[in-house]
Amino acid sequence: MIARPEGGPRVVVGIDDSTGARCALSWAIGEARLRRLPLLVAHAAPLPPHVSAAGQLGCGITDALRGSGAELIARLLAEVCDGPPEGVEMTALALVGEPGATLVRLAGDDDILVVGHGSRGPFSRLLRPSVRLHCARRARATLVCVRPPAFDTLLECLTARDASPGHVPDRSRFRRLGRRLRLAR
């Protein structure tokens, strides 16, 4: 368990390299800023099955997983808010372990646990269990599942930005988008 300032609540967000995780990180930063709570950004990488079966934990694999997790956290923070968020006390952790169980252990009773909501097929869920469902079943913290914006919302944002004065519209983007919509039907 990570020590908390004055033992108070905090916002704990679990991230990976997905759209849902980026949205969850953005939401968690805003919530921590709004409520003036510390933010804990955590990435948990599971051990590959061949490593855990062979018991080769001392061969540098855990250090490599932690290093890649720290790089992922830094990259996502740069993408979402151009580096560490201003006005928010933040701690970043790159851990090795099952993501759902790790997040449940990190989040205390009075914390806000934030996870992304992805869309995966049944075969993918069979290979990798859902972190969101694991947290929903076992977490004692308040759980917030952040879903990526719908396609219609993204289209409205593009249209609003393109309607702003002084903006030169890029018609080719909308033509490609229209073709994709017609092909998807």
PDB file of C-alpha atoms in Angstrom:
ATOM      1  CA  MET A   1       0.000   0.000   0.000  1.00  0.00           C
ATOM      2  CA  ILE A   2       1.325   3.449  -0.935  1.00  0.00           C
ATOM      3  CA  ALA A   3       1.427   5.968   1.917  1.00  0.00           C
ATOM      4  CA  ARG A   4      -1.080   8.791   1.657  1.00  0.00           C
ATOM      5  CA  PRO A   5      -0.642  12.342   2.847  1.00  0.00           C
ATOM      6  CA  GLU A   6      -2.568  12.652   6.138  1.00  0.00           C
ATOM      7  CA  GLY A   7      -4.141   9.265   5.370  1.00  0.00           C
ATOM      8  CA  GLY A   8      -6.802  10.859   3.165  1.00  0.00           C
ATOM      9  CA  PRO A   9      -8.368   9.670  -0.069  1.00  0.00           C
ATOM     10  CA  ARG A  10      -6.703   9.802  -3.467  1.00  0.00           C
ATOM     11  CA  VAL A  11      -7.460   9.072  -7.099  1.00  0.00           C
ATOM     12  CA  VAL A  12      -5.899   5.822  -8.352  1.00  0.00           C
ATOM     13  CA  VAL A  13      -5.864   5.248 -12.111  1.00  0.00           C
ATOM     14  CA  GLY A  14      -4.745   2.084 -13.881  1.00  0.00           C
ATOM     15  CA  ILE A  15      -3.340   2.536 -17.370  1.00  0.00           C
ATOM     16  CA  ASP A  16      -2.174   0.491 -20.320  1.00  0.00           C
ATOM     17  CA  ASP A  17      -1.643   1.347 -23.982  1.00  0.00           C
ATOM     18  CA  SER A  18      -5.302   1.680 -24.994  1.00  0.00           C
ATOM     19  CA  THR A  19      -7.758   4.417 -25.865  1.00  0.00           C
ATOM     20  CA  GLY A  20      -9.811   3.658 -22.760  1.00  0.00           C
ATOM     21  CA  ALA A  21      -6.739   4.086 -20.562  1.00  0.00           C
ATOM     22  CA  ARG A  22      -5.959   7.472 -22.119  1.00  0.00           C
ATOM     23  CA  CYS A  23      -9.519   8.624 -21.430  1.00  0.00           C
ATOM     24  CA  ALA A  24      -9.338   7.238 -17.876  1.00  0.00           C
ATOM     25  CA  LEU A  25      -6.059   9.066 -17.248  1.00  0.00           C
ATOM     26  CA  SER A  26      -7.501  12.325 -18.540  1.00  0.00           C
ATOM     27  CA  TRP A  27     -10.599  11.929 -16.372  1.00  0.00           C
ATOM     28  CA  ALA A  28      -8.540  11.024 -13.287  1.00  0.00           C
ATOM     29  CA  ILE A  29      -6.301  14.083 -13.695  1.00  0.00           C
ATOM     30  CA  GLY A  30      -9.365  16.319 -13.919  1.00  0.00           C
ATOM     31  CA  GLU A  31     -11.002  14.673 -10.897  1.00  0.00           C
ATOM     32  CA  ALA A  32      -7.836  14.923  -8.803  1.00  0.00           C
ATOM     33  CA  ARG A  33      -7.508  18.596  -9.737  1.00  0.00           C
ATOM     34  CA  LEU A  34     -11.186  19.283  -9.020  1.00  0.00           C
ATOM     35  CA  ARG A  35     -11.224  17.544  -5.632  1.00  0.00           C
ATOM     36  CA  ARG A  36      -7.638  18.541  -4.727  1.00  0.00           C
ATOM     37  CA  LEU A  37      -6.656  14.906  -4.168  1.00  0.00           C
ATOM     38  CA  PRO A  38      -3.314  13.225  -4.833  1.00  0.00           C
ATOM     39  CA  LEU A  39      -3.146  11.151  -8.010  1.00  0.00           C
ATOM     40  CA  LEU A  40      -1.592   7.700  -8.260  1.00  0.00           C
ATOM     41  CA  VAL A  41      -0.935   6.552 -11.839  1.00  0.00           C
ATOM     42  CA  ALA A  42      -0.252   2.807 -11.932  1.00  0.00           C
ATOM     43  CA  HIS A  43       0.708   0.410 -14.688  1.00  0.00           C
ATOM     44  CA  ALA A  44       0.809  -3.288 -13.840  1.00  0.00           C
ATOM     45  CA  ALA A  45       2.371  -5.694 -16.324  1.00  0.00           C
ATOM     46  CA  PRO A  46       1.622  -9.399 -15.913  1.00  0.00           C
ATOM     47  CA  LEU A  47       4.503 -11.830 -16.047  1.00  0.00           C
ATOM     48  CA  PRO A  48       4.618 -13.805 -19.288  1.00  0.00           C
ATOM     49  CA  PRO A  49       3.400 -17.392 -18.741  1.00  0.00           C
ATOM     50  CA  HIS A  50       6.716 -18.967 -19.744  1.00  0.00           C
ATOM     51  CA  VAL A  51       8.589 -16.907 -17.139  1.00  0.00           C
ATOM     52  CA  SER A  52       6.262 -17.649 -14.240  1.00  0.00           C
ATOM     53  CA  ALA A  53       6.123 -21.358 -15.149  1.00  0.00           C
ATOM     54  CA  ALA A  54       9.913 -21.658 -15.306  1.00  0.00           C
ATOM     55  CA  GLY A  55      10.482 -19.582 -12.175  1.00  0.00           C
ATOM     56  CA  GLN A  56      13.007 -17.298 -13.908  1.00  0.00           C
ATOM     57  CA  LEU A  57      12.282 -14.157 -11.901  1.00  0.00           C
ATOM     58  CA  GLY A  58      15.929 -13.287 -11.350  1.00  0.00           C
ATOM     59  CA  CYS A  59      16.880 -12.931 -15.016  1.00  0.00           C
ATOM     60  CA  GLY A  60      16.005  -9.235 -15.430  1.00  0.00           C
ATOM     61  CA  ILE A  61      12.536  -9.703 -16.849  1.00  0.00           C
ATOM     62  CA  THR A  62      10.825  -7.920 -13.960  1.00  0.00           C
ATOM     63  CA  ASP A  63      13.198  -4.955 -14.318  1.00  0.00           C
ATOM     64  CA  ALA A  64      12.483  -4.816 -18.050  1.00  0.00           C
ATOM     65  CA  LEU A  65       8.711  -4.909 -17.417  1.00  0.00           C
ATOM     66  CA  ARG A  66       8.976  -2.129 -14.840  1.00  0.00           C
ATOM     67  CA  GLY A  67      11.127  -0.062 -17.210  1.00  0.00           C
ATOM     68  CA  SER A  68       8.690  -0.418 -20.084  1.00  0.00           C
ATOM     69  CA  GLY A  69       5.836   0.437 -17.699  1.00  0.00           C
ATOM     70  CA  ALA A  70       7.613   3.631 -16.580  1.00  0.00           C
ATOM     71  CA  GLU A  71       8.166   4.590 -20.239  1.00  0.00           C
ATOM     72  CA  LEU A  72       4.489   3.957 -20.977  1.00  0.00           C
ATOM     73  CA  ILE A  73       3.401   6.163 -18.068  1.00  0.00           C
ATOM     74  CA  ALA A  74       5.696   8.986 -19.213  1.00  0.00           C
ATOM     75  CA  ARG A  75       4.489   8.684 -22.823  1.00  0.00           C
ATOM     76  CA  LEU A  76       0.787   8.700 -21.883  1.00  0.00           C
ATOM     77  CA  LEU A  77       1.262  11.677 -19.567  1.00  0.00           C
ATOM     78  CA  ALA A  78       2.981  13.514 -22.420  1.00  0.00           C
ATOM     79  CA  GLU A  79       0.132  12.645 -24.818  1.00  0.00           C
ATOM     80  CA  VAL A  80      -2.693  13.501 -22.433  1.00  0.00           C
ATOM     81  CA  CYS A  81      -1.388  16.626 -20.679  1.00  0.00           C
ATOM     82  CA  ASP A  82       2.114  17.407 -22.034  1.00  0.00           C
ATOM     83  CA  GLY A  83       3.956  15.887 -19.069  1.00  0.00           C
ATOM     84  CA  PRO A  84       3.169  15.711 -15.357  1.00  0.00           C
ATOM     85  CA  PRO A  85      -0.106  17.536 -14.658  1.00  0.00           C
ATOM     86  CA  GLU A  86       0.152  20.974 -13.100  1.00  0.00           C
ATOM     87  CA  GLY A  87      -1.662  21.570  -9.841  1.00  0.00           C
ATOM     88  CA  VAL A  88      -1.872  17.872  -8.968  1.00  0.00           C
ATOM     89  CA  GLU A  89       0.329  15.933  -6.564  1.00  0.00           C
ATOM     90  CA  MET A  90       1.164  12.844  -8.581  1.00  0.00           C
ATOM     91  CA  THR A  91       2.911   9.524  -7.979  1.00  0.00           C
ATOM     92  CA  ALA A  92       3.624   7.053 -10.777  1.00  0.00           C
ATOM     93  CA  LEU A  93       4.151   3.325 -10.234  1.00  0.00           C
ATOM     94  CA  ALA A  94       5.225   0.686 -12.727  1.00  0.00           C
ATOM     95  CA  LEU A  95       4.534  -2.698 -11.155  1.00  0.00           C
ATOM     96  CA  VAL A  96       4.721  -6.355 -12.122  1.00  0.00           C
ATOM     97  CA  GLY A  97       1.636  -8.464 -11.432  1.00  0.00           C
ATOM     98  CA  GLU A  98      -1.875  -9.116 -12.625  1.00  0.00           C
ATOM     99  CA  PRO A  99      -3.366  -5.683 -13.389  1.00  0.00           C
ATOM    100  CA  GLY A 100      -6.782  -6.210 -11.773  1.00  0.00           C
ATOM    101  CA  ALA A 101      -5.447  -7.667  -8.529  1.00  0.00           C
ATOM    102  CA  THR A 102      -2.726  -5.007  -8.327  1.00  0.00           C
ATOM    103  CA  LEU A 103      -5.200  -2.143  -8.702  1.00  0.00           C
ATOM    104  CA  VAL A 104      -7.543  -3.656  -6.115  1.00  0.00           C
ATOM    105  CA  ARG A 105      -4.618  -3.881  -3.648  1.00  0.00           C
ATOM    106  CA  LEU A 106      -3.522  -0.288  -4.360  1.00  0.00           C
ATOM    107  CA  ALA A 107      -6.946   1.316  -3.923  1.00  0.00           C
ATOM    108  CA  GLY A 108      -8.131   1.753  -0.356  1.00  0.00           C
ATOM    109  CA  ASP A 109     -11.689   2.070   0.918  1.00  0.00           C
ATOM    110  CA  ASP A 110     -11.848   5.862   0.578  1.00  0.00           C
ATOM    111  CA  ASP A 111     -10.059   6.093  -2.784  1.00  0.00           C
ATOM    112  CA  ILE A 112     -11.490   6.619  -6.245  1.00  0.00           C
ATOM    113  CA  LEU A 113     -10.316   3.844  -8.581  1.00  0.00           C
ATOM    114  CA  VAL A 114     -10.440   4.801 -12.267  1.00  0.00           C
ATOM    115  CA  VAL A 115     -10.111   2.293 -15.108  1.00  0.00           C
ATOM    116  CA  GLY A 116     -10.787   2.469 -18.824  1.00  0.00           C
ATOM    117  CA  HIS A 117     -13.615   0.607 -20.488  1.00  0.00           C
ATOM    118  CA  GLY A 118     -12.442  -1.136 -23.620  1.00  0.00           C
ATOM    119  CA  SER A 119     -14.237  -3.241 -26.161  1.00  0.00           C
ATOM    120  CA  ARG A 120     -12.742  -6.660 -26.731  1.00  0.00           C
ATOM    121  CA  GLY A 121     -14.023  -9.842 -28.251  1.00  0.00           C
ATOM    122  CA  PRO A 122     -14.722 -13.086 -26.399  1.00  0.00           C
ATOM    123  CA  PHE A 123     -11.481 -14.737 -27.558  1.00  0.00           C
ATOM    124  CA  SER A 124      -9.409 -11.814 -26.267  1.00  0.00           C
ATOM    125  CA  ARG A 125     -11.237 -11.961 -22.922  1.00  0.00           C
ATOM    126  CA  LEU A 126     -10.447 -15.647 -22.700  1.00  0.00           C
ATOM    127  CA  LEU A 127      -6.723 -14.975 -23.071  1.00  0.00           C
ATOM    128  CA  ARG A 128      -6.628 -11.852 -20.883  1.00  0.00           C
ATOM    129  CA  PRO A 129      -9.314 -11.369 -18.222  1.00  0.00           C
ATOM    130  CA  SER A 130     -11.014  -7.992 -17.985  1.00  0.00           C
ATOM    131  CA  VAL A 131      -9.371  -5.649 -15.478  1.00  0.00           C
ATOM    132  CA  ARG A 132     -12.573  -3.599 -15.282  1.00  0.00           C
ATOM    133  CA  LEU A 133     -14.686  -6.609 -14.300  1.00  0.00           C
ATOM    134  CA  HIS A 134     -12.091  -7.814 -11.791  1.00  0.00           C
ATOM    135  CA  CYS A 135     -12.081  -4.389 -10.119  1.00  0.00           C
ATOM    136  CA  ALA A 136     -15.880  -4.183 -10.201  1.00  0.00           C
ATOM    137  CA  ARG A 137     -16.174  -7.512  -8.392  1.00  0.00           C
ATOM    138  CA  ARG A 138     -13.427  -7.079  -5.817  1.00  0.00           C
ATOM    139  CA  ALA A 139     -12.554  -3.414  -5.224  1.00  0.00           C
ATOM    140  CA  ARG A 140     -13.714  -1.740  -2.041  1.00  0.00           C
ATOM    141  CA  ALA A 141     -12.961   1.705  -3.449  1.00  0.00           C
ATOM    142  CA  THR A 142     -15.355   3.799  -5.504  1.00  0.00           C
ATOM    143  CA  LEU A 143     -14.932   2.507  -9.057  1.00  0.00           C
ATOM    144  CA  VAL A 144     -15.231   4.716 -12.124  1.00  0.00           C
ATOM    145  CA  CYS A 145     -15.116   3.099 -15.577  1.00  0.00           C
ATOM    146  CA  VAL A 146     -14.375   5.661 -18.284  1.00  0.00           C
ATOM    147  CA  ARG A 147     -15.552   4.763 -21.759  1.00  0.00           C
ATOM    148  CA  PRO A 148     -13.851   6.335 -24.795  1.00  0.00           C
ATOM    149  CA  PRO A 149     -16.036   8.898 -26.539  1.00  0.00           C
ATOM    150  CA  ALA A 150     -18.457   7.611 -29.133  1.00  0.00           C
ATOM    151  CA  PHE A 151     -17.768   8.174 -32.803  1.00  0.00           C
ATOM    152  CA  ASP A 152     -20.606  10.735 -33.027  1.00  0.00           C
ATOM    153  CA  THR A 153     -19.021  12.802 -30.233  1.00  0.00           C
ATOM    154  CA  LEU A 154     -15.670  12.809 -32.018  1.00  0.00           C
ATOM    155  CA  LEU A 155     -17.371  13.879 -35.250  1.00  0.00           C
ATOM    156  CA  GLU A 156     -19.131  16.755 -33.429  1.00  0.00           C
ATOM    157  CA  CYS A 157     -15.796  17.916 -31.982  1.00  0.00           C
ATOM    158  CA  LEU A 158     -14.208  17.891 -35.436  1.00  0.00           C
ATOM    159  CA  THR A 159     -17.140  19.801 -36.915  1.00  0.00           C
ATOM    160  CA  ALA A 160     -17.112  22.405 -34.123  1.00  0.00           C
ATOM    161  CA  ARG A 161     -13.364  22.940 -34.479  1.00  0.00           C
ATOM    162  CA  ASP A 162     -13.633  23.244 -38.247  1.00  0.00           C
ATOM    163  CA  ALA A 163     -16.456  25.810 -37.926  1.00  0.00           C
ATOM    164  CA  SER A 164     -14.292  28.151 -35.838  1.00  0.00           C
ATOM    165  CA  PRO A 165     -13.349  31.462 -37.533  1.00  0.00           C
ATOM    166  CA  GLY A 166     -10.003  31.491 -39.300  1.00  0.00           C
ATOM    167  CA  HIS A 167      -9.854  27.691 -39.635  1.00  0.00           C
ATOM    168  CA  VAL A 168      -9.253  26.295 -43.109  1.00  0.00           C
ATOM    169  CA  PRO A 169     -11.244  23.058 -43.413  1.00  0.00           C
ATOM    170  CA  ASP A 170      -9.585  19.902 -44.668  1.00  0.00           C
ATOM    171  CA  ARG A 171     -12.279  18.421 -46.883  1.00  0.00           C
ATOM    172  CA  SER A 172     -10.312  15.260 -47.646  1.00  0.00           C
ATOM    173  CA  ARG A 173     -10.582  14.119 -44.027  1.00  0.00           C
ATOM    174  CA  PHE A 174     -14.384  14.307 -44.163  1.00  0.00           C
ATOM    175  CA  ARG A 175     -14.486  12.491 -47.509  1.00  0.00           C
ATOM    176  CA  ARG A 176     -12.417   9.639 -46.071  1.00  0.00           C
ATOM    177  CA  LEU A 177     -14.615   9.627 -42.975  1.00  0.00           C
ATOM    178  CA  GLY A 178     -17.753   9.460 -45.144  1.00  0.00           C
ATOM    179  CA  ARG A 179     -16.329   6.551 -47.121  1.00  0.00           C
ATOM    180  CA  ARG A 180     -15.571   4.677 -43.918  1.00  0.00           C
ATOM    181  CA  LEU A 181     -19.094   5.248 -42.636  1.00  0.00           C
ATOM    182  CA  ARG A 182     -20.615   3.964 -45.883  1.00  0.00           C
ATOM    183  CA  LEU A 183     -18.377   0.895 -45.876  1.00  0.00           C
ATOM    184  CA  ALA A 184     -19.174   0.070 -42.259  1.00  0.00           C
ATOM    185  CA  ARG A 185     -22.910  -0.241 -42.870  1.00  0.00           C
TER     186      ARG A 185
END
